[in-house]
Amino acid sequence: MDPSMRSFHPFAIADRSSATYVCEKQSSTADNSSSVVPQSTDDNDDEIYFGPKVFALLIGIDEYQSTGVSNLSGCVNDCKDVEAWLKESFGSAHINMLLNKAATAQAVTNAIRAFASDRSIDRDDLIFIYYAGHGGQIPPLEEWNLGSKRDIQIRIPYDFDWQGQNHILDRDLSRLISNVAEAKGENIVVILDSCHSASGTRDKEVGGTVRCIDVPANYATTVSLSKADFMSSEASATRAASATPMNHTLLAACREDLKARETRGGDGETRGVFTFNLFRQLRDRASRSWTYEEAILSLGTMSQQYPHCDGINKDRYLFRVERKDRIFNLIEHGTARQLKAGLCHDVQKKDQFLLFSGPNLSSSYFGEAEVDVSYNLASDLTVPPDLPPRAFAVKAIQHPVARVSSFPFQIQESLKRFSWLPRLGVDITSKPVHVRVADEDLASFELVHQTGSWVKLKYLTAGHRLAETLLRPWPIKVIEWANILQHIGHFFHHLNRLERNWDPDPAVEIAIAKVRNGRVIDDRPLRLGPDGVEILADDSTEYGFEVTNRSDHPKFFSLFYFDMSKFSITAMYNPPTVAEGEASPCLEAHESKTIGYGSDVDEAFNFDLVKAQTNDLGYLKLFYSDRYLDLLHIRRDALFLSREDEGYSSLRGIKRSRLRYSSPQYYMPADSSTRRLAALKIPIVQIRPLD
């Protein structure tokens, strides 16, 4: 059943005064530690357990000091329900609740700032921030002629007034959370049940109070905001010229042009539609194995609100630091077999997948499946008749993309038992190759190893600037070799796919800029072409990027960095997940988006070399489309290890500290059309500065 069609029955909630306290959960088990992969419990066990402890700030405002701000009815109720859920779901819940008069602008900012200095919070402990109340956005003055919409979003505390005092700009909220993340890690979730924008306080079409205020057109002057404030990337979390932090995960009630609603349930209690539905889903036992994006996708439309999940860590398990492995896509069992991947993940009709009984290559193999129809988030498959009810799939690579020579003969023979190995995209041969090859269609390596020592891959592809890289200690098990080859095939498949002769007039272009403190220090960003760019690789030189849509049509895009030293794929920009609804493009026609600069909290990127290198080569890969896309599943952690005792430092490549993220984009309705995807591949030559 569509969650938006379910009846609305709020939970009855007892009254409680605003307070800070700790609730220790009573448990029959002695060990409250959470596992890396969520484990299921007995069918009779209805208890849902997310972790040993949580540090929470709950903000709920129904009553406002200013008579010019309409009161609400469900925000305090929402906070109390979230409070009850926290006590149900965590071993120890450290909760600070700010309700109504207690939720002043100063109290809210002080409470968030306090997380960073709280000695009881260890790094990567869960920090949980919830806000229910009014939101709004400040428009730029008309005489500034900024063109596309660049409103600055605000949260409305209890003591807000129309003279420009006591509001909370979203950019200030972002800065506060960035400081917390720097001190305590990125296991931070922020849940906002308020409007990003709207006019008035009633929704005439669907009924129910909405959580927003109408900000006057000249309010920017009242609060002393300049034109430059609206042009920076921190101005708003809703437009392409903005970015939201990547150091936390945001769950929001609606997109920027819609309204977060509250309404009265059958028991007479008023609740926020988003909060009620979200925490009803989180009380479901199945939610223990969900990621943040899966939680949002479970919600449905909810009266045209279109909740969204924003953040580079949206594929982490809920309230954990562990990321869900997206190599294997679960196949649904039913009248038709469906893959949990679709058009927005670049799964097309006729694509082929290898089928396994479990989420790893060591499980039983059942053959191949082909995509019959691809929808937005799922695909119909033709599968073998003996496939079990629950199965997993990994995308097959049609043609070899890499070759490894001098492969140990005994291991090569052992790998032959895996009939699916050639479909991973890597050729292996025991024969040595003594000369550099000029075949640019294959990434070629020679395997170099010594018994009892380390194994290396020596690059043979012409033009590659890295002579060799360490892999891992010898010996390596046969199944580990299969995983290594799968990783290498995946890396070079996505690095080189969609590669074609460079379009001299591409629809989307990318530029690089040397930056400091969020500002460009060169004259202007340098447009990147097929020859790439040379950059300095050290801790002190920072870079940002600007992506521009030169076409007359909106575009979506994802940006990744491919590190040739460790075969990692780092996501630098990727659209968020939205339950349903039409998409807001990453870039409107002739619009630009900055990544890594634009404000004093938007931190840039560093590039680094291992100690043994003087230069190296990596690649930026910009995927773009006229339809919504979500390619976060292609990212990979480092495959290779480093060895300090041989003069190698940690293989860092591109580095981020407090990254920021894209504006909220939205999931498009399912369709079976072909999705047109294009890409730009730009070499980044890294040079070690002279001492």
Tab-separated table of N, CA and C in Angstrom, residues 269-414:
chain	number	residue	atom	x	y	z
A	269	GLU	N	-5.390	14.390	18.128
A	269	GLU	CA	-4.045	14.945	18.247
A	269	GLU	C	-3.573	15.471	16.899
A	270	THR	N	-2.997	16.680	16.883
A	270	THR	CA	-2.428	17.235	15.665
A	270	THR	C	-0.973	16.811	15.548
A	271	ARG	N	-0.573	16.387	14.347
A	271	ARG	CA	0.783	15.920	14.101
A	271	ARG	C	1.266	16.409	12.745
A	272	GLY	N	2.582	16.527	12.607
A	272	GLY	CA	3.152	16.792	11.301
A	272	GLY	C	3.045	15.547	10.440
A	273	VAL	N	2.574	15.705	9.220
A	273	VAL	CA	2.371	14.550	8.342
A	273	VAL	C	3.693	13.819	8.104
A	274	PHE	N	4.761	14.559	7.872
A	274	PHE	CA	6.067	13.951	7.616
A	274	PHE	C	6.580	13.195	8.839
A	275	THR	N	6.578	13.849	9.991
A	275	THR	CA	7.104	13.206	11.197
A	275	THR	C	6.303	11.969	11.552
A	276	PHE	N	4.998	12.066	11.495
A	276	PHE	CA	4.171	10.908	11.842
A	276	PHE	C	4.492	9.728	10.936
A	277	ASN	N	4.523	9.952	9.630
A	277	ASN	CA	4.770	8.859	8.693
A	277	ASN	C	6.194	8.317	8.813
A	278	LEU	N	7.180	9.216	8.978
A	278	LEU	CA	8.563	8.764	9.069
A	278	LEU	C	8.777	7.879	10.291
A	279	PHE	N	8.298	8.307	11.449
A	279	PHE	CA	8.582	7.541	12.656
A	279	PHE	C	7.663	6.329	12.796
A	280	ARG	N	6.545	6.330	12.100
A	280	ARG	CA	5.786	5.082	12.004
A	280	ARG	C	6.595	4.051	11.227
A	281	GLN	N	7.241	4.484	10.145
A	281	GLN	CA	8.074	3.566	9.374
A	281	GLN	C	9.287	3.109	10.195
A	282	LEU	N	9.876	4.006	10.970
A	282	LEU	CA	11.052	3.638	11.765
A	282	LEU	C	10.698	2.690	12.903
A	283	ARG	N	9.422	2.604	13.262
A	283	ARG	CA	9.000	1.624	14.264
A	283	ARG	C	8.755	0.253	13.650
A	284	ASP	N	8.820	0.167	12.346
A	284	ASP	CA	8.694	-1.120	11.662
A	284	ASP	C	10.001	-1.892	11.812
A	285	ARG	N	9.935	-3.164	12.135
A	285	ARG	CA	11.138	-3.967	12.338
A	285	ARG	C	12.033	-3.977	11.103
A	286	ALA	N	11.435	-3.863	9.903
A	286	ALA	CA	12.231	-3.895	8.674
A	286	ALA	C	13.192	-2.724	8.575
A	287	SER	N	12.896	-1.628	9.296
A	287	SER	CA	13.724	-0.431	9.176
A	287	SER	C	15.129	-0.640	9.716
A	288	ARG	N	15.363	-1.691	10.502
A	288	ARG	CA	16.694	-1.925	11.064
A	288	ARG	C	17.750	-2.175	9.986
A	289	SER	N	17.318	-2.621	8.818
A	289	SER	CA	18.279	-2.891	7.743
A	289	SER	C	18.205	-1.849	6.635
A	290	TRP	N	17.499	-0.729	6.875
A	290	TRP	CA	17.362	0.305	5.856
A	290	TRP	C	18.532	1.277	5.881
A	291	THR	N	18.725	1.915	4.734
A	291	THR	CA	19.574	3.091	4.664
A	291	THR	C	18.687	4.331	4.787
A	292	TYR	N	19.317	5.499	4.885
A	292	TYR	CA	18.539	6.736	4.952
A	292	TYR	C	17.669	6.910	3.708
A	293	GLU	N	18.238	6.630	2.545
A	293	GLU	CA	17.455	6.825	1.328
A	293	GLU	C	16.310	5.829	1.247
A	294	GLU	N	16.515	4.615	1.736
A	294	GLU	CA	15.428	3.640	1.733
A	294	GLU	C	14.314	4.062	2.684
A	295	ALA	N	14.656	4.705	3.782
A	295	ALA	CA	13.631	5.211	4.698
A	295	ALA	C	12.768	6.260	4.013
A	296	ILE	N	13.388	7.157	3.264
A	296	ILE	CA	12.626	8.191	2.556
A	296	ILE	C	11.773	7.581	1.448
A	297	LEU	N	12.329	6.609	0.732
A	297	LEU	CA	11.567	5.982	-0.348
A	297	LEU	C	10.360	5.213	0.176
A	298	SER	N	10.372	4.850	1.449
A	298	SER	CA	9.245	4.109	2.020
A	298	SER	C	8.039	5.000	2.287
A	299	LEU	N	8.195	6.325	2.170
A	299	LEU	CA	7.155	7.239	2.626
A	299	LEU	C	6.088	7.528	1.585
A	300	GLY	N	6.436	7.488	0.312
A	300	GLY	CA	5.452	7.863	-0.690
A	300	GLY	C	5.288	9.364	-0.792
A	301	THR	N	4.172	9.794	-1.408
A	301	THR	CA	3.977	11.199	-1.740
A	301	THR	C	3.595	12.048	-0.538
A	302	MET	N	2.715	11.556	0.330
A	302	MET	CA	2.266	12.303	1.511
A	302	MET	C	1.702	13.670	1.133
A	303	SER	N	0.594	13.656	0.411
A	303	SER	CA	-0.126	14.893	0.080
A	303	SER	C	0.758	15.922	-0.605
A	304	GLN	N	1.520	15.469	-1.577
A	304	GLN	CA	2.325	16.354	-2.424
A	304	GLN	C	3.478	17.042	-1.697
A	305	GLN	N	3.955	16.480	-0.585
A	305	GLN	CA	5.087	17.093	0.102
A	305	GLN	C	6.424	16.672	-0.500
A	306	TYR	N	6.537	15.445	-0.964
A	306	TYR	CA	7.759	14.914	-1.547
A	306	TYR	C	8.965	15.028	-0.602
A	307	PRO	N	8.985	14.279	0.492
A	307	PRO	CA	10.149	14.287	1.388
A	307	PRO	C	11.415	13.897	0.644
A	308	HIS	N	12.541	14.393	1.116
A	308	HIS	CA	13.803	14.050	0.454
A	308	HIS	C	14.908	13.759	1.462
A	309	CYS	N	15.901	13.033	0.980
A	309	CYS	CA	17.078	12.661	1.754
A	309	CYS	C	18.294	13.228	1.045
A	310	ASP	N	19.047	14.053	1.746
A	310	ASP	CA	20.166	14.762	1.142
A	310	ASP	C	21.443	14.434	1.911
A	311	GLY	N	22.493	14.091	1.206
A	311	GLY	CA	23.767	13.861	1.859
A	311	GLY	C	24.557	12.762	1.193
A	312	ILE	N	25.865	12.919	1.207
A	312	ILE	CA	26.723	11.945	0.561
A	312	ILE	C	26.700	10.618	1.302
A	313	ASN	N	26.226	10.606	2.545
A	313	ASN	CA	26.157	9.376	3.326
A	313	ASN	C	24.749	8.799	3.378
A	314	LYS	N	23.937	9.113	2.412
A	314	LYS	CA	22.557	8.629	2.425
A	314	LYS	C	22.469	7.123	2.241
A	315	ASP	N	23.550	6.479	1.790
A	315	ASP	CA	23.527	5.025	1.652
A	315	ASP	C	24.097	4.324	2.883
A	316	ARG	N	24.286	5.061	3.984
A	316	ARG	CA	24.639	4.423	5.253
A	316	ARG	C	23.397	3.782	5.872
A	317	TYR	N	23.626	2.711	6.655
A	317	TYR	CA	22.531	2.177	7.443
A	317	TYR	C	22.042	3.257	8.408
A	318	LEU	N	20.751	3.262	8.670
A	318	LEU	CA	20.163	4.278	9.536
A	318	LEU	C	20.903	4.381	10.866
A	319	PHE	N	21.379	5.586	11.150
A	319	PHE	CA	21.979	5.954	12.431
A	319	PHE	C	23.272	5.199	12.726
A	320	ARG	N	23.954	4.743	11.659
A	320	ARG	CA	25.225	4.060	11.798
A	320	ARG	C	26.237	4.704	10.861
A	321	VAL	N	27.499	4.374	11.043
A	321	VAL	CA	28.539	4.892	10.160
A	321	VAL	C	28.814	3.931	9.009
A	322	GLU	N	28.293	2.712	9.064
A	322	GLU	CA	28.573	1.726	8.015
A	322	GLU	C	27.695	1.974	6.794
A	323	ARG	N	28.298	1.859	5.631
A	323	ARG	CA	27.605	2.076	4.373
A	323	ARG	C	27.116	0.741	3.817
A	324	LYS	N	25.962	0.741	3.208
A	324	LYS	CA	25.414	-0.471	2.616
A	324	LYS	C	26.130	-0.772	1.306
A	325	ASP	N	26.545	-2.005	1.147
A	325	ASP	CA	27.244	-2.423	-0.061
A	325	ASP	C	26.282	-2.372	-1.235
A	326	ARG	N	26.597	-1.546	-2.229
A	326	ARG	CA	25.705	-1.393	-3.373
A	326	ARG	C	26.222	-2.107	-4.611
A	327	ILE	N	27.219	-2.977	-4.445
A	327	ILE	CA	27.657	-3.777	-5.582
A	327	ILE	C	26.559	-4.752	-5.984
A	328	PHE	N	25.924	-5.357	-4.985
A	328	PHE	CA	24.890	-6.348	-5.236
A	328	PHE	C	23.526	-5.727	-4.987
A	329	ASN	N	22.633	-5.835	-5.948
A	329	ASN	CA	21.302	-5.255	-5.871
A	329	ASN	C	20.284	-6.356	-5.611
A	330	LEU	N	19.518	-6.222	-4.547
A	330	LEU	CA	18.552	-7.239	-4.180
A	330	LEU	C	17.482	-7.402	-5.245
A	331	ILE	N	17.190	-8.658	-5.571
A	331	ILE	CA	16.109	-8.966	-6.507
A	331	ILE	C	14.856	-9.284	-5.709
A	332	GLU	N	13.781	-8.570	-5.976
A	332	GLU	CA	12.527	-8.795	-5.280
A	332	GLU	C	11.881	-10.087	-5.759
A	333	HIS	N	11.224	-10.778	-4.839
A	333	HIS	CA	10.492	-11.992	-5.199
A	333	HIS	C	9.019	-11.653	-5.331
A	334	GLY	N	8.368	-12.165	-6.357
A	334	GLY	CA	6.952	-11.920	-6.569
A	334	GLY	C	6.549	-12.470	-7.919
A	335	THR	N	5.450	-11.954	-8.463
A	335	THR	CA	5.007	-12.430	-9.757
A	335	THR	C	6.020	-12.114	-10.843
A	336	ALA	N	6.764	-11.031	-10.661
A	336	ALA	CA	7.848	-10.691	-11.581
A	336	ALA	C	9.092	-10.404	-10.758
A	337	ARG	N	10.257	-10.789	-11.296
A	337	ARG	CA	11.497	-10.510	-10.594
A	337	ARG	C	11.945	-9.082	-10.904
A	338	GLN	N	12.193	-8.339	-9.858
A	338	GLN	CA	12.611	-6.959	-10.040
A	338	GLN	C	13.939	-6.708	-9.357
A	339	LEU	N	14.744	-5.895	-10.011
A	339	LEU	CA	16.027	-5.456	-9.492
A	339	LEU	C	15.831	-4.101	-8.826
A	340	LYS	N	16.457	-3.889	-7.647
A	340	LYS	CA	16.348	-2.596	-6.981
A	340	LYS	C	17.334	-1.598	-7.575
A	341	ALA	N	17.247	-1.399	-8.857
A	341	ALA	CA	18.045	-0.414	-9.583
A	341	ALA	C	17.320	-0.153	-10.898
A	342	GLY	N	17.333	1.109	-11.348
A	342	GLY	CA	16.583	1.444	-12.541
A	342	GLY	C	17.236	2.526	-13.371
A	343	LEU	N	16.404	3.258	-14.092
A	343	LEU	CA	16.909	4.251	-15.038
A	343	LEU	C	17.777	5.306	-14.374
A	344	CYS	N	17.373	5.747	-13.195
A	344	CYS	CA	18.168	6.800	-12.559
A	344	CYS	C	19.528	6.279	-12.113
A	345	HIS	N	19.698	4.942	-12.034
A	345	HIS	CA	20.998	4.338	-11.730
A	345	HIS	C	21.710	3.901	-13.003
A	346	ASP	N	21.185	4.312	-14.155
A	346	ASP	CA	21.738	3.975	-15.463
A	346	ASP	C	21.651	2.480	-15.763
A	347	VAL	N	20.557	1.867	-15.377
A	347	VAL	CA	20.246	0.495	-15.779
A	347	VAL	C	19.289	0.575	-16.958
A	348	GLN	N	19.704	0.002	-18.084
A	348	GLN	CA	18.952	0.120	-19.328
A	348	GLN	C	18.452	-1.246	-19.787
A	349	LYS	N	17.478	-1.233	-20.672
A	349	LYS	CA	16.974	-2.465	-21.273
A	349	LYS	C	18.124	-3.208	-21.961
A	350	LYS	N	18.136	-4.539	-21.792
A	350	LYS	CA	19.141	-5.459	-22.349
A	350	LYS	C	20.419	-5.536	-21.516
A	351	ASP	N	20.545	-4.711	-20.450
A	351	ASP	CA	21.694	-4.872	-19.561
A	351	ASP	C	21.650	-6.259	-18.928
A	352	GLN	N	22.802	-6.823	-18.651
A	352	GLN	CA	22.877	-8.175	-18.096
A	352	GLN	C	23.494	-8.145	-16.697
A	353	PHE	N	23.023	-9.058	-15.852
A	353	PHE	CA	23.466	-9.144	-14.464
A	353	PHE	C	23.805	-10.587	-14.111
A	354	LEU	N	24.832	-10.753	-13.286
A	354	LEU	CA	25.192	-12.047	-12.736
A	354	LEU	C	24.390	-12.263	-11.455
A	355	LEU	N	23.860	-13.467	-11.271
A	355	LEU	CA	22.951	-13.767	-10.174
A	355	LEU	C	23.617	-14.662	-9.130
A	356	PHE	N	23.510	-14.264	-7.862
A	356	PHE	CA	24.098	-15.011	-6.751
A	356	PHE	C	23.060	-15.193	-5.649
A	357	SER	N	23.287	-16.220	-4.819
A	357	SER	CA	22.347	-16.491	-3.726
A	357	SER	C	22.535	-15.536	-2.555
A	358	GLY	N	23.688	-14.885	-2.450
A	358	GLY	CA	23.967	-13.959	-1.360
A	358	GLY	C	24.669	-12.722	-1.862
A	359	PRO	N	24.901	-11.752	-0.978
A	359	PRO	CA	25.505	-10.477	-1.398
A	359	PRO	C	27.023	-10.522	-1.461
A	360	ASN	N	27.576	-11.564	-2.044
A	360	ASN	CA	29.024	-11.680	-2.197
A	360	ASN	C	29.334	-12.699	-3.274
A	361	LEU	N	30.546	-12.632	-3.822
A	361	LEU	CA	30.940	-13.513	-4.923
A	361	LEU	C	31.189	-14.946	-4.484
A	362	SER	N	31.313	-15.184	-3.196
A	362	SER	CA	31.546	-16.539	-2.717
A	362	SER	C	30.268	-17.354	-2.592
A	363	SER	N	29.111	-16.715	-2.761
A	363	SER	CA	27.842	-17.438	-2.667
A	363	SER	C	27.559	-18.185	-3.970
A	364	SER	N	26.504	-19.008	-3.967
A	364	SER	CA	26.164	-19.839	-5.134
A	364	SER	C	25.788	-18.977	-6.322
A	365	TYR	N	26.234	-19.417	-7.500
A	365	TYR	CA	25.987	-18.685	-8.750
A	365	TYR	C	24.861	-19.369	-9.512
A	366	PHE	N	23.911	-18.557	-10.037
A	366	PHE	CA	22.737	-19.121	-10.703
A	366	PHE	C	22.615	-18.705	-12.163
A	367	GLY	N	23.626	-18.101	-12.735
A	367	GLY	CA	23.560	-17.714	-14.133
A	367	GLY	C	23.346	-16.222	-14.308
A	368	GLU	N	22.801	-15.837	-15.472
A	368	GLU	CA	22.631	-14.428	-15.808
A	368	GLU	C	21.174	-14.069	-16.005
A	369	ALA	N	20.885	-12.801	-15.861
A	369	ALA	CA	19.553	-12.261	-16.119
A	369	ALA	C	19.686	-11.050	-17.018
A	370	GLU	N	18.642	-10.776	-17.785
A	370	GLU	CA	18.634	-9.623	-18.690
A	370	GLU	C	17.481	-8.712	-18.337
A	371	VAL	N	17.705	-7.419	-18.464
A	371	VAL	CA	16.681	-6.426	-18.151
A	371	VAL	C	15.668	-6.366	-19.283
A	372	ASP	N	14.391	-6.577	-18.936
A	372	ASP	CA	13.307	-6.453	-19.910
A	372	ASP	C	12.795	-5.014	-20.001
A	373	VAL	N	12.489	-4.454	-18.835
A	373	VAL	CA	11.981	-3.087	-18.761
A	373	VAL	C	12.651	-2.399	-17.570
A	374	SER	N	13.105	-1.185	-17.777
A	374	SER	CA	13.718	-0.428	-16.697
A	374	SER	C	12.832	0.764	-16.340
A	375	TYR	N	12.469	0.841	-15.055
A	375	TYR	CA	11.695	1.962	-14.529
A	375	TYR	C	12.657	2.914	-13.832
A	376	ASN	N	12.108	3.848	-13.077
A	376	ASN	CA	12.999	4.821	-12.469
A	376	ASN	C	13.881	4.212	-11.384
A	377	LEU	N	13.283	3.434	-10.476
A	377	LEU	CA	14.019	2.881	-9.350
A	377	LEU	C	14.125	1.364	-9.384
A	378	ALA	N	13.574	0.709	-10.370
A	378	ALA	CA	13.593	-0.742	-10.427
A	378	ALA	C	13.577	-1.196	-11.878
A	379	SER	N	13.883	-2.480	-12.081
A	379	SER	CA	13.915	-3.051	-13.430
A	379	SER	C	13.336	-4.455	-13.392
A	380	ASP	N	12.542	-4.819	-14.433
A	380	ASP	CA	12.043	-6.179	-14.586
A	380	ASP	C	13.102	-7.027	-15.265
A	381	LEU	N	13.284	-8.262	-14.766
A	381	LEU	CA	14.327	-9.148	-15.267
A	381	LEU	C	13.741	-10.447	-15.797
A	382	THR	N	14.412	-11.019	-16.783
A	382	THR	CA	14.193	-12.403	-17.182
A	382	THR	C	15.264	-13.238	-16.500
A	383	VAL	N	14.850	-14.183	-15.649
A	383	VAL	CA	15.803	-14.906	-14.801
A	383	VAL	C	15.691	-16.405	-15.048
A	384	PRO	N	16.712	-17.188	-14.677
A	384	PRO	CA	16.639	-18.649	-14.784
A	384	PRO	C	15.515	-19.200	-13.914
A	385	PRO	N	14.890	-20.321	-14.324
A	385	PRO	CA	13.741	-20.855	-13.568
A	385	PRO	C	14.106	-21.367	-12.180
A	386	ASP	N	15.370	-21.739	-11.956
A	386	ASP	CA	15.752	-22.301	-10.664
A	386	ASP	C	16.261	-21.246	-9.685
A	387	LEU	N	16.084	-19.963	-10.002
A	387	LEU	CA	16.564	-18.908	-9.113
A	387	LEU	C	15.775	-18.942	-7.811
A	388	PRO	N	16.446	-18.922	-6.644
A	388	PRO	CA	15.723	-18.960	-5.370
A	388	PRO	C	14.911	-17.690	-5.148
A	389	PRO	N	13.974	-17.709	-4.170
A	389	PRO	CA	13.115	-16.535	-3.937
A	389	PRO	C	13.896	-15.261	-3.649
A	390	ARG	N	15.020	-15.389	-2.958
A	390	ARG	CA	15.814	-14.205	-2.626
A	390	ARG	C	17.171	-14.349	-3.290
A	391	ALA	N	17.531	-13.390	-4.106
A	391	ALA	CA	18.794	-13.463	-4.837
A	391	ALA	C	19.380	-12.072	-4.977
A	392	PHE	N	20.653	-12.033	-5.389
A	392	PHE	CA	21.379	-10.776	-5.533
A	392	PHE	C	22.032	-10.731	-6.911
A	393	ALA	N	22.291	-9.518	-7.379
A	393	ALA	CA	22.794	-9.357	-8.741
A	393	ALA	C	23.918	-8.341	-8.780
A	394	VAL	N	24.878	-8.577	-9.675
A	394	VAL	CA	25.938	-7.621	-9.931
A	394	VAL	C	26.011	-7.437	-11.449
A	395	LYS	N	26.177	-6.194	-11.864
A	395	LYS	CA	26.130	-5.906	-13.282
A	395	LYS	C	27.316	-6.522	-14.005
A	396	ALA	N	27.027	-7.212	-15.105
A	396	ALA	CA	28.079	-7.803	-15.929
A	396	ALA	C	28.661	-6.738	-16.848
A	397	ILE	N	29.952	-6.845	-17.116
A	397	ILE	CA	30.636	-5.931	-18.027
A	397	ILE	C	30.811	-6.658	-19.359
A	398	GLN	N	30.276	-6.072	-20.414
A	398	GLN	CA	30.166	-6.765	-21.689
A	398	GLN	C	31.514	-7.052	-22.331
A	399	HIS	N	32.461	-6.123	-22.205
A	399	HIS	CA	33.750	-6.267	-22.873
A	399	HIS	C	34.865	-5.986	-21.870
A	400	PRO	N	36.046	-6.626	-22.045
A	400	PRO	CA	37.156	-6.393	-21.116
A	400	PRO	C	37.553	-4.917	-21.091
A	401	VAL	N	37.837	-4.431	-19.889
A	401	VAL	CA	38.273	-3.046	-19.717
A	401	VAL	C	39.673	-2.980	-19.123
A	402	ALA	N	40.212	-4.131	-18.652
A	402	ALA	CA	41.545	-4.156	-18.061
A	402	ALA	C	42.171	-5.530	-18.295
A	403	ARG	N	43.510	-5.570	-18.232
A	403	ARG	CA	44.246	-6.812	-18.415
A	403	ARG	C	45.370	-6.880	-17.383
A	404	VAL	N	45.530	-8.042	-16.748
A	404	VAL	CA	46.609	-8.269	-15.795
A	404	VAL	C	47.463	-9.417	-16.308
A	405	SER	N	48.754	-9.147	-16.565
A	405	SER	CA	49.678	-10.173	-17.062
A	405	SER	C	50.573	-10.669	-15.933
A	406	SER	N	51.352	-11.704	-16.216
A	406	SER	CA	52.237	-12.347	-15.228
A	406	SER	C	51.456	-12.825	-14.010
A	407	PHE	N	50.229	-13.269	-14.253
A	407	PHE	CA	49.379	-13.749	-13.176
A	407	PHE	C	49.831	-15.155	-12.785
A	408	PRO	N	49.959	-15.464	-11.491
A	408	PRO	CA	50.415	-16.802	-11.085
A	408	PRO	C	49.557	-17.891	-11.710
A	409	PHE	N	50.208	-18.847	-12.355
A	409	PHE	CA	49.497	-19.876	-13.105
A	409	PHE	C	48.559	-20.683	-12.208
A	410	GLN	N	49.032	-21.039	-11.002
A	410	GLN	CA	48.209	-21.862	-10.125
A	410	GLN	C	46.922	-21.132	-9.725
A	411	ILE	N	47.035	-19.846	-9.448
A	411	ILE	CA	45.844	-19.083	-9.072
A	411	ILE	C	44.926	-18.912	-10.274
A	412	GLN	N	45.511	-18.690	-11.438
A	412	GLN	CA	44.709	-18.572	-12.653
A	412	GLN	C	43.898	-19.842	-12.886
A	413	GLU	N	44.521	-21.015	-12.676
A	413	GLU	CA	43.809	-22.274	-12.843
A	413	GLU	C	42.700	-22.408	-11.806
A	414	SER	N	42.974	-21.990	-10.574
A	414	SER	CA	41.966	-22.077	-9.513
A	414	SER	C	40.771	-21.180	-9.805
